[in-house]
PDB file of C-alpha atoms in Angstrom:
ATOM      1  CA  GLY A   1     -19.983 -11.026 -24.437  1.00 72.00           C
ATOM      2  CA  GLU A   2     -16.866  -9.758 -22.747  1.00 79.00           C
ATOM      3  CA  ASN A   3     -16.516 -10.535 -19.063  1.00 90.00           C
ATOM      4  CA  VAL A   4     -14.197 -10.480 -16.062  1.00 95.00           C
ATOM      5  CA  GLU A   5     -14.105 -13.421 -13.673  1.00 96.00           C
ATOM      6  CA  GLN A   6     -12.934 -12.858 -10.127  1.00 96.00           C
ATOM      7  CA  HIS A   7     -11.951 -15.476  -7.513  1.00 97.00           C
ATOM      8  CA  PRO A   8     -12.514 -16.214  -4.747  1.00 97.00           C
ATOM      9  CA  SER A   9     -15.874 -14.653  -3.916  1.00 94.00           C
ATOM     10  CA  THR A  10     -15.027 -14.793  -0.207  1.00 96.00           C
ATOM     11  CA  LEU A  11     -11.609 -14.916   1.448  1.00 98.00           C
ATOM     12  CA  SER A  12     -10.705 -15.135   5.129  1.00 98.00           C
ATOM     13  CA  VAL A  13      -7.108 -14.660   6.265  1.00 98.00           C
ATOM     14  CA  GLN A  14      -5.437 -14.267   9.627  1.00 98.00           C
ATOM     15  CA  GLU A  15      -4.273 -10.781  10.475  1.00 97.00           C
ATOM     16  CA  GLY A  16      -0.683 -10.410   9.348  1.00 97.00           C
ATOM     17  CA  ASP A  17      -0.955 -13.029   6.584  1.00 97.00           C
ATOM     18  CA  SER A  18      -1.162 -12.295   2.868  1.00 98.00           C
ATOM     19  CA  ALA A  19      -4.264 -12.232   0.683  1.00 98.00           C
ATOM     20  CA  VAL A  20      -4.401 -12.865  -3.049  1.00 98.00           C
ATOM     21  CA  ILE A  21      -7.359 -12.165  -5.335  1.00 98.00           C
ATOM     22  CA  LYS A  22      -7.280 -13.283  -8.953  1.00 98.00           C
ATOM     23  CA  CYS A  23      -9.086 -12.082 -12.066  1.00 98.00           C
ATOM     24  CA  THR A  24      -9.222 -13.199 -15.663  1.00 98.00           C
ATOM     25  CA  TYR A  25     -10.566 -11.195 -18.567  1.00 97.00           C
ATOM     26  CA  SER A  26     -11.711 -12.086 -22.052  1.00 95.00           C
ATOM     27  CA  ASP A  27     -11.320  -8.905 -24.126  1.00 93.00           C
ATOM     28  CA  SER A  28      -7.788  -8.865 -25.523  1.00 93.00           C
ATOM     29  CA  ALA A  29      -8.179  -5.131 -26.197  1.00 92.00           C
ATOM     30  CA  SER A  30      -8.185  -4.453 -22.432  1.00 93.00           C
ATOM     31  CA  ASN A  31      -5.294  -2.197 -21.515  1.00 92.00           C
ATOM     32  CA  TYR A  32      -6.088  -0.796 -18.083  1.00 92.00           C
ATOM     33  CA  PHE A  33      -6.747  -2.823 -14.939  1.00 95.00           C
ATOM     34  CA  PRO A  34      -7.897  -0.995 -11.792  1.00 95.00           C
ATOM     35  CA  TRP A  35      -8.711  -2.463  -8.400  1.00 97.00           C
ATOM     36  CA  TYR A  36     -11.338  -0.987  -6.110  1.00 96.00           C
ATOM     37  CA  LYS A  37     -12.016  -1.388  -2.412  1.00 97.00           C
ATOM     38  CA  GLN A  38     -15.529  -0.930  -1.102  1.00 95.00           C
ATOM     39  CA  GLU A  39     -16.126  -0.502   2.603  1.00 94.00           C
ATOM     40  CA  LEU A  40     -19.531  -0.853   4.181  1.00 89.00           C
ATOM     41  CA  GLY A  41     -21.840   2.023   3.273  1.00 86.00           C
ATOM     42  CA  LYS A  42     -19.409   3.597   0.844  1.00 89.00           C
ATOM     43  CA  GLY A  43     -18.804   3.633  -2.875  1.00 92.00           C
ATOM     44  CA  PRO A  44     -15.835   1.725  -4.338  1.00 94.00           C
ATOM     45  CA  GLN A  45     -12.476   3.504  -4.081  1.00 94.00           C
ATOM     46  CA  LEU A  46      -9.566   3.019  -6.461  1.00 93.00           C
ATOM     47  CA  ILE A  47      -6.639   1.514  -4.556  1.00 96.00           C
ATOM     48  CA  ILE A  48      -4.204   0.549  -7.293  1.00 96.00           C
ATOM     49  CA  ASP A  49      -4.155   0.157 -11.060  1.00 94.00           C
ATOM     50  CA  ILE A  50      -1.891  -1.211 -13.755  1.00 94.00           C
ATOM     51  CA  ARG A  51      -1.612  -0.548 -17.456  1.00 91.00           C
ATOM     52  CA  SER A  52      -0.904  -3.163 -20.080  1.00 85.00           C
ATOM     53  CA  ASN A  53       2.691  -2.121 -20.683  1.00 86.00           C
ATOM     54  CA  VAL A  54       3.639  -3.013 -17.099  1.00 84.00           C
ATOM     55  CA  GLY A  55       3.851  -6.455 -15.503  1.00 91.00           C
ATOM     56  CA  GLU A  56       3.830  -5.492 -11.839  1.00 95.00           C
ATOM     57  CA  LYS A  57       3.138  -2.484  -9.670  1.00 94.00           C
ATOM     58  CA  LYS A  58       3.537  -2.060  -5.932  1.00 96.00           C
ATOM     59  CA  ASP A  59       2.272   0.503  -3.451  1.00 94.00           C
ATOM     60  CA  GLN A  60       3.306  -0.213   0.135  1.00 96.00           C
ATOM     61  CA  ARG A  61       1.463  -3.400   1.186  1.00 97.00           C
ATOM     62  CA  ILE A  62      -0.495  -3.700  -2.049  1.00 98.00           C
ATOM     63  CA  ALA A  63       0.794  -5.079  -5.347  1.00 98.00           C
ATOM     64  CA  VAL A  64      -0.817  -6.000  -8.635  1.00 98.00           C
ATOM     65  CA  THR A  65       0.562  -8.336 -11.284  1.00 97.00           C
ATOM     66  CA  LEU A  66      -0.535  -8.669 -14.892  1.00 96.00           C
ATOM     67  CA  ASN A  67      -0.018 -11.519 -17.351  1.00 95.00           C
ATOM     68  CA  LYS A  68      -1.372 -10.275 -20.670  1.00 94.00           C
ATOM     69  CA  THR A  69      -0.641 -13.517 -22.482  1.00 94.00           C
ATOM     70  CA  ALA A  70      -2.777 -15.497 -20.061  1.00 95.00           C
ATOM     71  CA  LYS A  71      -5.217 -12.609 -19.513  1.00 96.00           C
ATOM     72  CA  HIS A  72      -4.753 -12.863 -15.758  1.00 96.00           C
ATOM     73  CA  PHE A  73      -4.184 -10.196 -13.169  1.00 97.00           C
ATOM     74  CA  SER A  74      -3.969 -10.436  -9.410  1.00 98.00           C
ATOM     75  CA  LEU A  75      -4.085  -8.287  -6.295  1.00 98.00           C
ATOM     76  CA  HIS A  76      -1.696  -9.104  -3.457  1.00 98.00           C
ATOM     77  CA  ILE A  77      -2.077  -7.631   0.015  1.00 98.00           C
ATOM     78  CA  THR A  78       0.725  -8.382   2.475  1.00 97.00           C
ATOM     79  CA  GLU A  79       0.744  -8.031   6.276  1.00 98.00           C
ATOM     80  CA  THR A  80      -3.030  -7.742   6.323  1.00 98.00           C
ATOM     81  CA  GLN A  81      -4.660  -5.506   8.910  1.00 97.00           C
ATOM     82  CA  PRO A  82      -8.246  -5.288  10.225  1.00 97.00           C
ATOM     83  CA  GLU A  83      -8.908  -2.216   8.076  1.00 96.00           C
ATOM     84  CA  ASP A  84      -8.274  -4.325   4.970  1.00 97.00           C
ATOM     85  CA  SER A  85     -11.631  -6.033   5.559  1.00 97.00           C
ATOM     86  CA  ALA A  86     -13.834  -4.936   2.649  1.00 97.00           C
ATOM     87  CA  VAL A  87     -15.124  -6.005  -0.753  1.00 96.00           C
ATOM     88  CA  TYR A  88     -12.552  -5.791  -3.534  1.00 97.00           C
ATOM     89  CA  PHE A  89     -13.419  -5.427  -7.216  1.00 96.00           C
ATOM     90  CA  CYS A  90     -11.143  -5.927 -10.171  1.00 96.00           C
ATOM     91  CA  ALA A  91     -11.890  -4.405 -13.558  1.00 94.00           C
ATOM     92  CA  ALA A  92     -10.602  -4.567 -17.114  1.00 93.00           C
ATOM     93  CA  SER A  93     -10.922  -1.567 -19.359  1.00 89.00           C
ATOM     94  CA  THR A  94     -10.526  -0.931 -23.077  1.00 86.00           C
ATOM     95  CA  ASP A  95     -10.530   2.520 -24.628  1.00 79.00           C
ATOM     96  CA  ASP A  96     -14.330   2.409 -24.703  1.00 76.00           C
ATOM     97  CA  LYS A  97     -15.599   0.502 -21.704  1.00 80.00           C
ATOM     98  CA  ILE A  98     -14.776  -0.950 -18.323  1.00 84.00           C
ATOM     99  CA  ILE A  99     -16.026  -4.290 -17.010  1.00 88.00           C
ATOM    100  CA  PHE A 100     -15.976  -5.212 -13.332  1.00 91.00           C
ATOM    101  CA  GLY A 101     -15.573  -8.550 -11.629  1.00 93.00           C
ATOM    102  CA  LYS A 102     -18.249  -9.633  -9.154  1.00 92.00           C
ATOM    103  CA  GLY A 103     -16.146  -8.816  -6.124  1.00 94.00           C
ATOM    104  CA  THR A 104     -14.294 -10.613  -3.319  1.00 96.00           C
ATOM    105  CA  ARG A 105     -15.332 -10.166   0.289  1.00 96.00           C
ATOM    106  CA  LEU A 106     -12.128 -10.184   2.343  1.00 98.00           C
ATOM    107  CA  HIS A 107     -12.355 -10.939   6.071  1.00 97.00           C
ATOM    108  CA  ILE A 108      -9.309 -10.314   8.242  1.00 97.00           C
ATOM    109  CA  LEU A 109      -9.466 -12.628  11.266  1.00 96.00           C
ATOM    110  CA  PRO A 110      -7.990 -11.475  14.608  1.00 92.00           C
TER     111      PRO A 110
ATOM    112  CA  LYS B   1     -11.319  18.989  -5.185  1.00 63.00           C
ATOM    113  CA  ALA B   2     -14.871  17.900  -4.387  1.00 76.00           C
ATOM    114  CA  GLY B   3     -15.680  14.269  -5.029  1.00 92.00           C
ATOM    115  CA  VAL B   4     -18.632  12.710  -6.797  1.00 96.00           C
ATOM    116  CA  THR B   5     -21.913  13.721  -5.193  1.00 97.00           C
ATOM    117  CA  GLN B   6     -25.015  11.607  -5.432  1.00 97.00           C
ATOM    118  CA  THR B   7     -28.413  12.669  -4.194  1.00 97.00           C
ATOM    119  CA  PRO B   8     -30.438  11.574  -2.451  1.00 97.00           C
ATOM    120  CA  ARG B   9     -28.540   9.058  -0.308  1.00 96.00           C
ATOM    121  CA  TYR B  10     -31.638   7.037   0.539  1.00 97.00           C
ATOM    122  CA  LEU B  11     -35.019   6.613  -1.111  1.00 96.00           C
ATOM    123  CA  ILE B  12     -38.075   4.541  -0.399  1.00 98.00           C
ATOM    124  CA  LYS B  13     -40.583   4.192  -3.203  1.00 98.00           C
ATOM    125  CA  THR B  14     -43.674   2.135  -3.889  1.00 98.00           C
ATOM    126  CA  ARG B  15     -44.030  -0.342  -6.730  1.00 98.00           C
ATOM    127  CA  GLY B  16     -45.222   1.360  -9.893  1.00 98.00           C
ATOM    128  CA  GLN B  17     -43.773   4.742  -9.009  1.00 98.00           C
ATOM    129  CA  GLN B  18     -40.906   6.370 -10.828  1.00 98.00           C
ATOM    130  CA  VAL B  19     -37.696   7.809  -9.394  1.00 98.00           C
ATOM    131  CA  THR B  20     -34.953  10.182 -10.466  1.00 98.00           C
ATOM    132  CA  LEU B  21     -31.436   9.993  -9.069  1.00 98.00           C
ATOM    133  CA  SER B  22     -28.823  12.691  -9.488  1.00 98.00           C
ATOM    134  CA  CYS B  23     -25.040  12.626  -9.845  1.00 98.00           C
ATOM    135  CA  SER B  24     -22.623  15.548  -9.880  1.00 97.00           C
ATOM    136  CA  PRO B  25     -19.215  14.423 -11.180  1.00 96.00           C
ATOM    137  CA  ILE B  26     -15.829  15.749 -10.224  1.00 95.00           C
ATOM    138  CA  SER B  27     -15.209  19.145 -11.772  1.00 94.00           C
ATOM    139  CA  GLY B  28     -13.707  18.747 -15.226  1.00 91.00           C
ATOM    140  CA  HIS B  29     -14.824  15.126 -15.653  1.00 92.00           C
ATOM    141  CA  ARG B  30     -16.972  14.601 -18.717  1.00 92.00           C
ATOM    142  CA  SER B  31     -17.787  10.918 -18.389  1.00 92.00           C
ATOM    143  CA  VAL B  32     -20.475   9.701 -16.002  1.00 95.00           C
ATOM    144  CA  SER B  33     -21.371   6.039 -15.642  1.00 94.00           C
ATOM    145  CA  TRP B  34     -24.165   4.463 -13.650  1.00 96.00           C
ATOM    146  CA  TYR B  35     -24.121   1.064 -11.969  1.00 95.00           C
ATOM    147  CA  GLN B  36     -26.622  -1.028 -10.068  1.00 96.00           C
ATOM    148  CA  GLN B  37     -25.203  -2.976  -7.143  1.00 94.00           C
ATOM    149  CA  THR B  38     -27.116  -5.794  -5.481  1.00 90.00           C
ATOM    150  CA  PRO B  39     -25.831  -8.420  -3.044  1.00 82.00           C
ATOM    151  CA  GLY B  40     -23.968 -11.134  -4.904  1.00 71.00           C
ATOM    152  CA  GLN B  41     -24.258  -9.440  -8.312  1.00 74.00           C
ATOM    153  CA  GLY B  42     -21.387  -7.032  -8.123  1.00 81.00           C
ATOM    154  CA  LEU B  43     -21.523  -3.897 -10.226  1.00 88.00           C
ATOM    155  CA  GLN B  44     -23.987  -4.116 -13.093  1.00 90.00           C
ATOM    156  CA  PHE B  45     -23.332  -1.472 -15.732  1.00 89.00           C
ATOM    157  CA  LEU B  46     -26.360   0.628 -16.653  1.00 94.00           C
ATOM    158  CA  PHE B  47     -25.066   3.288 -19.038  1.00 92.00           C
ATOM    159  CA  GLU B  48     -22.347   5.819 -19.650  1.00 92.00           C
ATOM    160  CA  TYR B  49     -22.671   9.416 -20.752  1.00 94.00           C
ATOM    161  CA  PHE B  50     -19.893  11.506 -22.224  1.00 92.00           C
ATOM    162  CA  SER B  51     -20.405  15.098 -23.272  1.00 91.00           C
ATOM    163  CA  GLU B  52     -24.207  14.739 -23.053  1.00 93.00           C
ATOM    164  CA  THR B  53     -24.255  11.665 -25.328  1.00 94.00           C
ATOM    165  CA  GLN B  54     -24.964   8.119 -24.239  1.00 93.00           C
ATOM    166  CA  ARG B  55     -21.868   6.160 -25.239  1.00 89.00           C
ATOM    167  CA  ASN B  56     -22.580   2.742 -23.853  1.00 86.00           C
ATOM    168  CA  LYS B  57     -25.592   0.940 -22.471  1.00 89.00           C
ATOM    169  CA  GLY B  58     -25.847  -2.152 -20.332  1.00 89.00           C
ATOM    170  CA  ASN B  59     -28.410  -4.897 -20.497  1.00 88.00           C
ATOM    171  CA  PHE B  60     -31.263  -3.267 -18.581  1.00 94.00           C
ATOM    172  CA  PRO B  61     -34.883  -2.762 -19.648  1.00 96.00           C
ATOM    173  CA  GLY B  62     -36.080   0.498 -21.146  1.00 95.00           C
ATOM    174  CA  ARG B  63     -37.551   1.504 -17.770  1.00 97.00           C
ATOM    175  CA  PHE B  64     -34.016   2.618 -16.920  1.00 98.00           C
ATOM    176  CA  SER B  65     -32.979   5.799 -18.652  1.00 97.00           C
ATOM    177  CA  GLY B  66     -30.547   8.616 -18.123  1.00 97.00           C
ATOM    178  CA  ARG B  67     -29.308  11.903 -19.390  1.00 97.00           C
ATOM    179  CA  GLN B  68     -26.388  14.253 -18.976  1.00 97.00           C
ATOM    180  CA  PHE B  69     -26.484  18.013 -18.892  1.00 96.00           C
ATOM    181  CA  SER B  70     -24.035  20.491 -20.371  1.00 95.00           C
ATOM    182  CA  ASN B  71     -22.352  20.891 -16.972  1.00 93.00           C
ATOM    183  CA  SER B  72     -21.755  17.077 -16.941  1.00 94.00           C
ATOM    184  CA  ARG B  73     -24.260  16.485 -14.146  1.00 97.00           C
ATOM    185  CA  SER B  74     -26.266  13.372 -14.818  1.00 98.00           C
ATOM    186  CA  GLU B  75     -29.608  11.965 -13.829  1.00 98.00           C
ATOM    187  CA  MET B  76     -30.988   8.482 -14.109  1.00 98.00           C
ATOM    188  CA  ASN B  77     -34.653   7.659 -14.080  1.00 98.00           C
ATOM    189  CA  VAL B  78     -36.410   4.410 -13.334  1.00 98.00           C
ATOM    190  CA  SER B  79     -40.081   4.209 -14.249  1.00 96.00           C
ATOM    191  CA  THR B  80     -42.698   1.704 -13.118  1.00 97.00           C
ATOM    192  CA  LEU B  81     -40.579   0.543 -10.197  1.00 98.00           C
ATOM    193  CA  GLU B  82     -40.438  -3.150  -9.338  1.00 97.00           C
ATOM    194  CA  LEU B  83     -39.385  -4.790  -6.075  1.00 96.00           C
ATOM    195  CA  GLY B  84     -36.281  -6.115  -7.849  1.00 95.00           C
ATOM    196  CA  ASP B  85     -35.099  -2.581  -8.524  1.00 97.00           C
ATOM    197  CA  SER B  86     -34.150  -2.254  -4.860  1.00 96.00           C
ATOM    198  CA  ALA B  87     -30.395  -1.730  -4.928  1.00 96.00           C
ATOM    199  CA  LEU B  88     -27.518   0.643  -4.403  1.00 96.00           C
ATOM    200  CA  TYR B  89     -27.144   2.851  -7.463  1.00 97.00           C
ATOM    201  CA  LEU B  90     -23.627   4.100  -7.969  1.00 97.00           C
ATOM    202  CA  CYS B  91     -22.386   6.850 -10.193  1.00 96.00           C
ATOM    203  CA  ALA B  92     -18.774   7.073 -11.337  1.00 94.00           C
ATOM    204  CA  SER B  93     -17.051   9.976 -13.020  1.00 94.00           C
ATOM    205  CA  SER B  94     -13.960   9.905 -15.213  1.00 89.00           C
ATOM    206  CA  PRO B  95     -12.100  12.526 -17.195  1.00 85.00           C
ATOM    207  CA  GLN B  96     -12.560  10.369 -20.310  1.00 76.00           C
ATOM    208  CA  THR B  97     -14.183   7.120 -21.385  1.00 70.00           C
ATOM    209  CA  GLY B  98     -12.429   3.856 -20.579  1.00 63.00           C
ATOM    210  CA  ARG B  99      -8.753   3.614 -19.600  1.00 60.00           C
ATOM    211  CA  ALA B 100      -9.162   6.266 -16.975  1.00 70.00           C
ATOM    212  CA  GLU B 101      -9.645   6.001 -13.264  1.00 81.00           C
ATOM    213  CA  ALA B 102     -13.304   6.010 -12.268  1.00 87.00           C
ATOM    214  CA  PHE B 103     -14.224   7.847  -9.086  1.00 92.00           C
ATOM    215  CA  PHE B 104     -17.371   6.628  -7.413  1.00 94.00           C
ATOM    216  CA  GLY B 105     -19.924   8.463  -5.349  1.00 96.00           C
ATOM    217  CA  GLN B 106     -21.351   6.982  -2.175  1.00 95.00           C
ATOM    218  CA  GLY B 107     -24.436   5.823  -4.000  1.00 96.00           C
ATOM    219  CA  THR B 108     -28.174   6.129  -3.608  1.00 97.00           C
ATOM    220  CA  ARG B 109     -29.831   3.309  -1.700  1.00 96.00           C
ATOM    221  CA  LEU B 110     -33.219   2.707  -3.334  1.00 97.00           C
ATOM    222  CA  THR B 111     -35.772   0.538  -1.590  1.00 97.00           C
ATOM    223  CA  VAL B 112     -38.950  -0.396  -3.433  1.00 97.00           C
ATOM    224  CA  VAL B 113     -41.811  -1.585  -1.237  1.00 97.00           C
TER     225      VAL B 113
END
């Protein structure tokens, strides 16, 4: 069946460094790619998204890139801060359904 | 605008019992999806309801069921609870199916003992 693979499952970076999380998807009909951040005890929150007609989108320290040919998309966080520590989920959506990756636990080291 | 509200926040049930969880979506949203989240398994899709109709269903046994009311509020039911059903159950609401931002509630933490 259709799936979304997300890597790495755990990522530790020094505060101030950059973090990159990568996802690949299998359904070529996917046209919407959101990223969610889940903090402890809370539900996932949408932090940034990209649609298939765009290759890159940036919002302050967060950026997402999309390569539709390779079916890859990535989340980039620059100048990481302690509050960036959380679990991040990527997802790929068609008109009918959305499939999530298994998540990346990001640790920001002091 | 009020967010997605899930009740109750925490539940403890005994094996064999049944449980009903409730989700009130954002006003105006007609799509409600349910997910099971366990450590290391990410978000496992249970089902999606849109305008009171089940549109999609994940790969869960028939013990897991749901419904949606005319006001878009949704309930999910789990019968004959098993220890492995212990998880965080998340509800997400969207204005439409797919392609649209999903807004999650805080979840219901179910513990089966």
